[in-house]
CSV table of C-alpha atoms in Angstrom, one decimal:
chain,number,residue,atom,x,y,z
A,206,UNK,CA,0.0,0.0,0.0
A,207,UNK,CA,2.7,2.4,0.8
A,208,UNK,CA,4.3,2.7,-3.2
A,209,UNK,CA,0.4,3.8,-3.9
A,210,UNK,CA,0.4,6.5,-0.9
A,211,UNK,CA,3.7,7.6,-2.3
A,212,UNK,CA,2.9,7.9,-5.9
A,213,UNK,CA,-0.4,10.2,-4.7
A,214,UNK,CA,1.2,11.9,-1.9
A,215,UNK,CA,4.2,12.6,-3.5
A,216,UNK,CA,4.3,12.5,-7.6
A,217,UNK,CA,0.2,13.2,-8.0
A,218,UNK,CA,-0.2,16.3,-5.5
A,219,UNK,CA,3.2,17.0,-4.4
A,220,UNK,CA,2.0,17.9,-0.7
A,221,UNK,CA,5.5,16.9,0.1
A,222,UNK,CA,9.0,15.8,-1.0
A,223,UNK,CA,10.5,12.5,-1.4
A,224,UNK,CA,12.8,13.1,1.7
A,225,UNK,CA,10.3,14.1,3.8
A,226,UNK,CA,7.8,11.3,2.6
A,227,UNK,CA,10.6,9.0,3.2
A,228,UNK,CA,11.1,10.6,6.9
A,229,UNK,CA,7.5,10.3,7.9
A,230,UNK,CA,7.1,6.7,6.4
A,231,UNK,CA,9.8,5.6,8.5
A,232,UNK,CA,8.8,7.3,11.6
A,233,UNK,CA,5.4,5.8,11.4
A,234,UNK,CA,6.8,2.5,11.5
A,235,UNK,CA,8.3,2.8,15.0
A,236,UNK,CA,5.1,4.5,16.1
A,237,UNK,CA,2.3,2.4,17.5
A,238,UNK,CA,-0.8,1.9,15.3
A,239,UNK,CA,-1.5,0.8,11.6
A,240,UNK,CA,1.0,2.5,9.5
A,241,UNK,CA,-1.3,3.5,6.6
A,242,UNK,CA,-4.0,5.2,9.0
A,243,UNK,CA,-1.3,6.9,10.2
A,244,UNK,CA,0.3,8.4,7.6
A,245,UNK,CA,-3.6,9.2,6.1
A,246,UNK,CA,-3.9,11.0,9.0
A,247,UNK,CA,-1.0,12.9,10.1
A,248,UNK,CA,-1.2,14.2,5.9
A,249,UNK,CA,-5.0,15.1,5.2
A,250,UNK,CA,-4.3,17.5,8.8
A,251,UNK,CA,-1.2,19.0,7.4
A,252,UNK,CA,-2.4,19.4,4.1
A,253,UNK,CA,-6.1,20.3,5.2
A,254,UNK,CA,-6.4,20.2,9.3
A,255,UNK,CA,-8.9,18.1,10.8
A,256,UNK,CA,-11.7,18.1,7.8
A,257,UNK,CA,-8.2,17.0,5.8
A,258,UNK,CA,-7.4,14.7,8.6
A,259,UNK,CA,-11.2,13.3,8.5
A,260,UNK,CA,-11.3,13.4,4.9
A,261,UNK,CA,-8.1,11.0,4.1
A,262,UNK,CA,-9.6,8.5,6.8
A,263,UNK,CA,-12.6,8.0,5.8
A,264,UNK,CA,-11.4,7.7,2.4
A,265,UNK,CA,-8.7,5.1,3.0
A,266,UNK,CA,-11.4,3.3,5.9
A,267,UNK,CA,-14.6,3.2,4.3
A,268,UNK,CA,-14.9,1.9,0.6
A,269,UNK,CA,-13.4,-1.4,2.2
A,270,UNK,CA,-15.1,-1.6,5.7
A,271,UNK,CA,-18.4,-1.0,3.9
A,272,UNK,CA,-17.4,-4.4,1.6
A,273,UNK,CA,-16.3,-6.0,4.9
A,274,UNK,CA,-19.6,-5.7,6.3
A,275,UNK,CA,-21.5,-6.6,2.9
A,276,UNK,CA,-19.2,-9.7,2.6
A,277,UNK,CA,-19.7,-10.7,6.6
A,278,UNK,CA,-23.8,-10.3,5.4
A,279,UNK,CA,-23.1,-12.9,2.8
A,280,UNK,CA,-20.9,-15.3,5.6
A,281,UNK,CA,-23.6,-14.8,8.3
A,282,UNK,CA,-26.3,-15.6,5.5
A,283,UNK,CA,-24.5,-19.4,3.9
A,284,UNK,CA,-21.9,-20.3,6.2
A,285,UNK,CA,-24.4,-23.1,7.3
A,286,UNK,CA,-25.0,-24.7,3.6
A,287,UNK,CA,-22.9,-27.5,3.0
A,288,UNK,CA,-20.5,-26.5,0.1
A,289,UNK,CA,-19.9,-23.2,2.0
A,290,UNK,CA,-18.8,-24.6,5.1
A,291,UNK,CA,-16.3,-26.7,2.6
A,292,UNK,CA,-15.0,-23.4,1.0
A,293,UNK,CA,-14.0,-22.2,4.6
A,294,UNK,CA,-12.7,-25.3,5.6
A,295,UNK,CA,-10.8,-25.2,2.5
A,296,UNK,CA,-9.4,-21.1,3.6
A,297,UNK,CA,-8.5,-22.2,7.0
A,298,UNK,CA,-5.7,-23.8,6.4
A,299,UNK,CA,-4.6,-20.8,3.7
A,300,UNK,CA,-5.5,-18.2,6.4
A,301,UNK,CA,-2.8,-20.6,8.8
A,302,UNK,CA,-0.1,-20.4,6.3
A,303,UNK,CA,-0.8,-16.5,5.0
A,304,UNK,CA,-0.1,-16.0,9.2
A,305,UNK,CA,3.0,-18.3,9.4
A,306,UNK,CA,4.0,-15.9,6.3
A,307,UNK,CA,4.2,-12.9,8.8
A,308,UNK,CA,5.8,-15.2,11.0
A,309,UNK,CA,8.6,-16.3,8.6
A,310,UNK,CA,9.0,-13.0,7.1
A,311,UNK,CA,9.5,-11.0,10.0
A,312,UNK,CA,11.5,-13.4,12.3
A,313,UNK,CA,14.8,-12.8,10.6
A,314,UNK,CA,13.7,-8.9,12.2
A,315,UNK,CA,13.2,-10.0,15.3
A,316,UNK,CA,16.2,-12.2,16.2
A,317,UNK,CA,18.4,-9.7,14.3
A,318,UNK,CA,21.6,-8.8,16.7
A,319,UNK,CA,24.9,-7.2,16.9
A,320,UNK,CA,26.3,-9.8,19.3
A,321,UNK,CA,26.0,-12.6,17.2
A,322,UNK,CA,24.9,-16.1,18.0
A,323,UNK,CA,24.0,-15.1,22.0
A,324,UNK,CA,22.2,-12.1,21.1
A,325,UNK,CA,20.4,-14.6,18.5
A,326,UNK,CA,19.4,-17.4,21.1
A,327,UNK,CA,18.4,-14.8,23.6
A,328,UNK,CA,15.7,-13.7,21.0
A,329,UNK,CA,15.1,-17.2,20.4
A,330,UNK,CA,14.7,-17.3,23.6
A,331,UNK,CA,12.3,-14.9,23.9
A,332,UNK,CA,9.8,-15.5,21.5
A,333,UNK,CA,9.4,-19.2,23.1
A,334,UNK,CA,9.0,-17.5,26.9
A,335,UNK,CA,6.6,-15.1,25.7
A,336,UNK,CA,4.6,-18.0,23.6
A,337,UNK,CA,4.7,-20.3,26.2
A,338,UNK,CA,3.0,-17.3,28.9
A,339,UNK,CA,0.7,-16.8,26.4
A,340,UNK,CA,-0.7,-20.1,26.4
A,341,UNK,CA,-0.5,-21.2,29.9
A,342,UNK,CA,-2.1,-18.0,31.3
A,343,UNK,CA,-4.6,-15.6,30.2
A,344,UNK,CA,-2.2,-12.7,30.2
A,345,UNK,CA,-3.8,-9.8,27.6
A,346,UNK,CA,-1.4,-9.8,24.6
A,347,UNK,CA,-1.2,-5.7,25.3
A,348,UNK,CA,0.6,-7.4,28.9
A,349,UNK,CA,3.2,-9.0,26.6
A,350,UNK,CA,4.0,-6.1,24.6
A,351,UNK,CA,4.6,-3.9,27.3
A,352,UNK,CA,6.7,-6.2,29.4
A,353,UNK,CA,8.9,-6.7,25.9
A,354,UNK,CA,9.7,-3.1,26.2
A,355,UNK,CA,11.0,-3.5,29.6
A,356,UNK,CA,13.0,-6.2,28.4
A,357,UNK,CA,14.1,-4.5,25.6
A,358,UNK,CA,15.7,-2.1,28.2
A,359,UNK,CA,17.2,-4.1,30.4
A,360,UNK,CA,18.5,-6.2,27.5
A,361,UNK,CA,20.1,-3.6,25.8
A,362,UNK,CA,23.4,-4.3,26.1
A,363,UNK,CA,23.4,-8.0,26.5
A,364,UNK,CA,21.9,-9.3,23.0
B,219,UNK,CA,-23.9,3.0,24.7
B,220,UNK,CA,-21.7,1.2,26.8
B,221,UNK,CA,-21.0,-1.2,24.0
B,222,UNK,CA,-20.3,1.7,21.7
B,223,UNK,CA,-17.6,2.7,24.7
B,224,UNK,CA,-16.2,-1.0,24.9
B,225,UNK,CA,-15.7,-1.1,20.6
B,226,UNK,CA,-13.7,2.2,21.1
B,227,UNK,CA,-11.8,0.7,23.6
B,228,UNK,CA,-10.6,-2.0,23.0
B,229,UNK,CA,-9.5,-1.2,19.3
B,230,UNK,CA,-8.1,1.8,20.7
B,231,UNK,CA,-6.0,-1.0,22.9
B,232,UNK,CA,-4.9,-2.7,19.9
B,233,UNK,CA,-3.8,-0.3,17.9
B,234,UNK,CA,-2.0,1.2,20.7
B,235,UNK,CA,0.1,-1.8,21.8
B,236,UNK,CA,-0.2,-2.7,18.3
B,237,UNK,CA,3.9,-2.0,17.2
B,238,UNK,CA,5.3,-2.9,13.2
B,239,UNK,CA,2.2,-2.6,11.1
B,240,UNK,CA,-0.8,-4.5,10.5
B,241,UNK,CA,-0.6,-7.9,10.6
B,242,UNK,CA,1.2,-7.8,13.9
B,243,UNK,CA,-2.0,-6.4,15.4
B,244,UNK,CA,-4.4,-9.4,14.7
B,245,UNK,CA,-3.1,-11.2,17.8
B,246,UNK,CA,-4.2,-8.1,19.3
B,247,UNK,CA,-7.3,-7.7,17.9
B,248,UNK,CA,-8.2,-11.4,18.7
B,249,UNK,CA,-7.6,-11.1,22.1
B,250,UNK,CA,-9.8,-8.4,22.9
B,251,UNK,CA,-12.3,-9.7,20.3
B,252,UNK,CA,-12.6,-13.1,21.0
B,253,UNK,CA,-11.1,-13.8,24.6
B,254,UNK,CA,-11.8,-10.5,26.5
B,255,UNK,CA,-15.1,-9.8,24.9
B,256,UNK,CA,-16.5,-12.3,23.1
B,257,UNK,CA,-18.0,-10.6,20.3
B,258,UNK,CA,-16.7,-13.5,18.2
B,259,UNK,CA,-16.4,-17.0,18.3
B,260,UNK,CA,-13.2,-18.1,17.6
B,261,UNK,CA,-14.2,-19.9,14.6
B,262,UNK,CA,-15.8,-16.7,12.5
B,263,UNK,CA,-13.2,-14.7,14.3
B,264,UNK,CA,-10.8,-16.3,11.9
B,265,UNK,CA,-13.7,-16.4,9.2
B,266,UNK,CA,-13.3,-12.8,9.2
B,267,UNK,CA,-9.9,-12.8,9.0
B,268,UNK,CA,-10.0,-15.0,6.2
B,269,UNK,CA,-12.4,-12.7,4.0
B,270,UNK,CA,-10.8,-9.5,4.8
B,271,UNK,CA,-7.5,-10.8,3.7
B,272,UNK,CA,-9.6,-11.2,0.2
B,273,UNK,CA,-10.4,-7.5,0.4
B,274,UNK,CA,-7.8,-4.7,-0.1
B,275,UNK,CA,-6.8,-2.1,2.6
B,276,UNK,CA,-5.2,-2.1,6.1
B,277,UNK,CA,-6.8,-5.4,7.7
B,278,UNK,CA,-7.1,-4.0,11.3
B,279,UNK,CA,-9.8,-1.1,10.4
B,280,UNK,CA,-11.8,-3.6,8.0
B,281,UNK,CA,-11.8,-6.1,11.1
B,282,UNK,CA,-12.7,-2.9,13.2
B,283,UNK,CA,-16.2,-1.8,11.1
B,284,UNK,CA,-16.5,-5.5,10.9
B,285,UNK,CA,-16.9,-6.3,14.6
B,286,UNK,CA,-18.3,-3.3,15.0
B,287,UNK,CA,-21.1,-3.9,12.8
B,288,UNK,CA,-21.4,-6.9,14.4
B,289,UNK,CA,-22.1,-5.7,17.8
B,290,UNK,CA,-24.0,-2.0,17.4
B,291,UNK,CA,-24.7,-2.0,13.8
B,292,UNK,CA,-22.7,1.4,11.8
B,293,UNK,CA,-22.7,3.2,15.1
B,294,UNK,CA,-20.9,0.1,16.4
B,295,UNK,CA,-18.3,0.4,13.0
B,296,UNK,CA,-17.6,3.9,13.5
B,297,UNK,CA,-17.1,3.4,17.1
B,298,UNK,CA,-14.3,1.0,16.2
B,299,UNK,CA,-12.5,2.4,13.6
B,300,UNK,CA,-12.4,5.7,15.5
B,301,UNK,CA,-10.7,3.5,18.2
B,302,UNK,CA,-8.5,2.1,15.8
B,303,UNK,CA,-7.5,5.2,13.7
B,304,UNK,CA,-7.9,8.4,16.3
B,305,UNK,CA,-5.8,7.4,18.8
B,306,UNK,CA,-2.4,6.2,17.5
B,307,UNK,CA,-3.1,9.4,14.7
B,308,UNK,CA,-3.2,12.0,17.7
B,309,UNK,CA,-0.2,10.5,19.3
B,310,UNK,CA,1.8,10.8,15.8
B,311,UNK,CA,0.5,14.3,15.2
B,312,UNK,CA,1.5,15.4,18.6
B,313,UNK,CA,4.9,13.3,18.9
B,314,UNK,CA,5.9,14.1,15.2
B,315,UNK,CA,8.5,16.6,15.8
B,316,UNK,CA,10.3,14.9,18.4
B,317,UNK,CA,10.2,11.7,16.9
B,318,UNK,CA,12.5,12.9,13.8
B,319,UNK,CA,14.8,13.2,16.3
B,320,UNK,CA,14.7,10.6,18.5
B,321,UNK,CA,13.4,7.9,16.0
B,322,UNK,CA,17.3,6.8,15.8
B,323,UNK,CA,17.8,6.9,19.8
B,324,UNK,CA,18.9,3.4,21.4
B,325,UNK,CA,16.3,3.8,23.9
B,326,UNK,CA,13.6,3.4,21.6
B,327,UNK,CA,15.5,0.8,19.3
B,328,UNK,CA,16.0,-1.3,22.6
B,329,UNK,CA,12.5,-1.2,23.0
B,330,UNK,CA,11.4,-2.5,19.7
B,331,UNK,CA,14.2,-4.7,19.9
B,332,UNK,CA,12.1,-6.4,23.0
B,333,UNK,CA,9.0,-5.7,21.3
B,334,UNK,CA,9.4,-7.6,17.6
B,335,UNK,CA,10.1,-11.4,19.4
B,336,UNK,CA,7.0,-11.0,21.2
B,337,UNK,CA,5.1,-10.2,18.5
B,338,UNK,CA,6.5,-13.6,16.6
B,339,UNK,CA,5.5,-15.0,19.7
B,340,UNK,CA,1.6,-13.8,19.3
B,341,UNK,CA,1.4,-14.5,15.3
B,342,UNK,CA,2.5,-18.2,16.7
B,343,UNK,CA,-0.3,-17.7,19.9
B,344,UNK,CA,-2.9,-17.1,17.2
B,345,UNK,CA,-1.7,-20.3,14.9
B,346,UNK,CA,-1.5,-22.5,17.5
B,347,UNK,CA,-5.7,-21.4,19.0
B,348,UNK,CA,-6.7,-22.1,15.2
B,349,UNK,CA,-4.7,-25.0,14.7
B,350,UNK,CA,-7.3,-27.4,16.0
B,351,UNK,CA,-10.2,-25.9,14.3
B,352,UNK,CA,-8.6,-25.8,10.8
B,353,UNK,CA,-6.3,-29.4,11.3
B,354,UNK,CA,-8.8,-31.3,14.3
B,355,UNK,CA,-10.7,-34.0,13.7
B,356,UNK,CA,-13.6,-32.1,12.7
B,357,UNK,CA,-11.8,-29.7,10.5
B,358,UNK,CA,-13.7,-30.8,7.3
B,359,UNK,CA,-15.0,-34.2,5.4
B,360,UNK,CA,-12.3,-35.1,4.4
B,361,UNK,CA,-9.9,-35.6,7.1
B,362,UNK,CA,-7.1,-33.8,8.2
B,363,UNK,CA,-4.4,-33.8,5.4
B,364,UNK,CA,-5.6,-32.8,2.4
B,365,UNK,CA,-5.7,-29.3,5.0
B,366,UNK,CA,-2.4,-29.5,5.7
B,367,UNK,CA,-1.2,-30.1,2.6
B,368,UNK,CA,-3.4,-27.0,1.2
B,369,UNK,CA,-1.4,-25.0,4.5
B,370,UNK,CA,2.3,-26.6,3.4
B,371,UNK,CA,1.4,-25.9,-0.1
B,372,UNK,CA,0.1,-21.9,0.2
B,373,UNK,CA,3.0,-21.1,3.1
B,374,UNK,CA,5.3,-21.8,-0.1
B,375,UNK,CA,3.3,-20.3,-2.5
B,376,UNK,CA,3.2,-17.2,-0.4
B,377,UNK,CA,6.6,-16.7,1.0
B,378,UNK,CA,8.3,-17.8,-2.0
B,379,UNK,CA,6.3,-16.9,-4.6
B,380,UNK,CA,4.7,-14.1,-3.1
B,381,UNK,CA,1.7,-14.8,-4.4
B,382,UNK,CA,-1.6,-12.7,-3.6
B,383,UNK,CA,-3.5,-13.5,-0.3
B,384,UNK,CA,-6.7,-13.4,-2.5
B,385,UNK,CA,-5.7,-15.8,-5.2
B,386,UNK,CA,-4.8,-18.2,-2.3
B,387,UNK,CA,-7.9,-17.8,-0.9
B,388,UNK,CA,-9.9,-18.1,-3.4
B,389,UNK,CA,-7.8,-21.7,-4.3
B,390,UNK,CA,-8.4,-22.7,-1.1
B,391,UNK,CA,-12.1,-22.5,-1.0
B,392,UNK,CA,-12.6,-24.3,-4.5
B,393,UNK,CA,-10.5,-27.0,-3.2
B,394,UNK,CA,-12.5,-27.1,0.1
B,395,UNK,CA,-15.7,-27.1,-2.1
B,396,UNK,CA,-13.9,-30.0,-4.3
B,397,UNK,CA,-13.3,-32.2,-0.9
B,398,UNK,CA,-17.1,-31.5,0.0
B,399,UNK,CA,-18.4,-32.4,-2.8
B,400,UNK,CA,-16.4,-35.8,-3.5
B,401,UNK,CA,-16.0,-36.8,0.2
């Protein structure tokens, strides 16, 4: 999505440079928050305050929440019927690997270190700790995060 | 009204512990969804999952007017994607300046640093609860594997091939029609 925001934010209007397009995108990354909303609206409030700020929400929000509802109309209405209830069982198992895709593509980010193999099983570490809290008690994933960042901190110079 | 209150919440919650972009969220999103509130069962929970990765757009404001909707009808939706959007947008608008600078700190990199294995550890959280739905015995007529081999064979197709969540899905329900119909 982010090439698409660039070519209108950038090249189509030129409410900024590439620099500073470049600046934001990567600040909004280390923010909290979906990226894209972000950027939609941090830009519609420089370009246009808070109507602009409104405005580039509801246009990036909308068109496809309003088809999320209509399509969740047509779930609620078949999923009982026999050959619909095959189709999901057949997109489980798709959802399961598109998942494991975030997981595999964004692992080599999260074990990344500058101190080699013992920063790298520290990570490893990590990841099984957390997964394992998260299963055995009902800890709110928010819980998780937060203690992460305390980790984060107190790991600093050890992985 | 108080469920109006609650949608605001907890996507405001998600999107606010929600660090690295959308997909990192959905462990997020399920656990206030499904455990905390139980708006969802976890089965359409990762129904609706499964048809908003057929639609375009970021997937944590579709999910957000979805539920939403679910709950309260379109005061419900708005409800929610305000939570999910307003929020996190403020804090960027207000922290902007700053952030230039200190984006590049080692505070905040050490802090990320802590955050990204536990959001591997959530993805895996989530794939693990919808494991036994999706794999179980009951998972569909015909028995286990031809699902996991429709799970081995899309992983590839999608980290290697990077192929388009939609065209995956869409494979994946004619084949689970197929297995209906000749099971």
């Amino acid at each position: 999505m982010i090439p698409l925001l660039k070519l209108e934010v950038v090249d189509t209007n030129g409410w900024m440079t590439d620099e500073e397009f470049i600046d934001l995108y990567a600040v909004a990354s280390s923010l909290p928050g979906p990226i894209s909303t972000n950027l939609a609206g941090y830009l519609g409030w420089r370009v246009a305050g808070l109507l602009g700020a409104v405005c580039a929400l509801i246009g990036l929000t909308a068109p496809t929440g309003i088809a999320m509802v209509a399509l969740g109309g047509v779930y609620h209405a078949t999923k009982d019927f026999r050959l619909v209830q095959g189709a999901l069982a057949g997109i489980r198992p798709v959802v399961i690997a598109l998942l494991m895709g975030v997981v595999v593509t964004f692992l080599p980010k999260a074990l990344m270190s500058d101190r080699g193999r013992k920063g790298l099983a520290l990570k490893g570490a990590a990841i099984l700790v957390a997964f394992l809290a998260a299963v055995v008690t009902p800890l709110h994933p928010a819980v998780l995060i937060a203690s992460g960042a305390i980790v984060g901190q107190l790991m600093r110079s050890t992985w | 009204m108080s469920s109006l209150f609650d949608l605001f919440v907890s996507f405001a919650r998600v999107t606010i512990f929600g660090f690295g972009g959308g997909p990192s969220m959905i462990p997020l999103v399920r656990g206030e969804v499904v455990t905390l509130r139980g708006w969802l069962s976890p089965e359409m929970f990762l129904d609706a999952f499964a048809f908003g990765n057929s639609l375009p757009g970021p997937i944590v404001t579709k999910l957000a007017v979805y539920v939403g909707h679910h709950v309260a009808g379109w005061p419900g939706a708005a409800a929610a994607l305000l939570g999910a959007t307003v929020p996190t947008i403020v804090l960027m608008l207000s922290i902007m300046r700053i952030m230039t600078v200190i984006r590049k700190s080692p505070a905040l990199e050490a802090s990320l640093a802590g955050i990204r294995p536990i959001v591997v550890a959530l993805l895996l959280l989530v794939v693990w609860d919808f494991a036994p739905a999706t794999f179980g015995v009951d998972a569909g007529v015909a028995g286990p594997w031809p699902y996991v081999l429709i799970a081995v064979v899309s992983l590839y197709l999608t980290v290697r091939r990077n192929m388009h969540p939609v065209v995956l899905i869409v494979v994946g329900g004619v084949v689970g029609m197929v297995l209906t119909l000749v099971a």
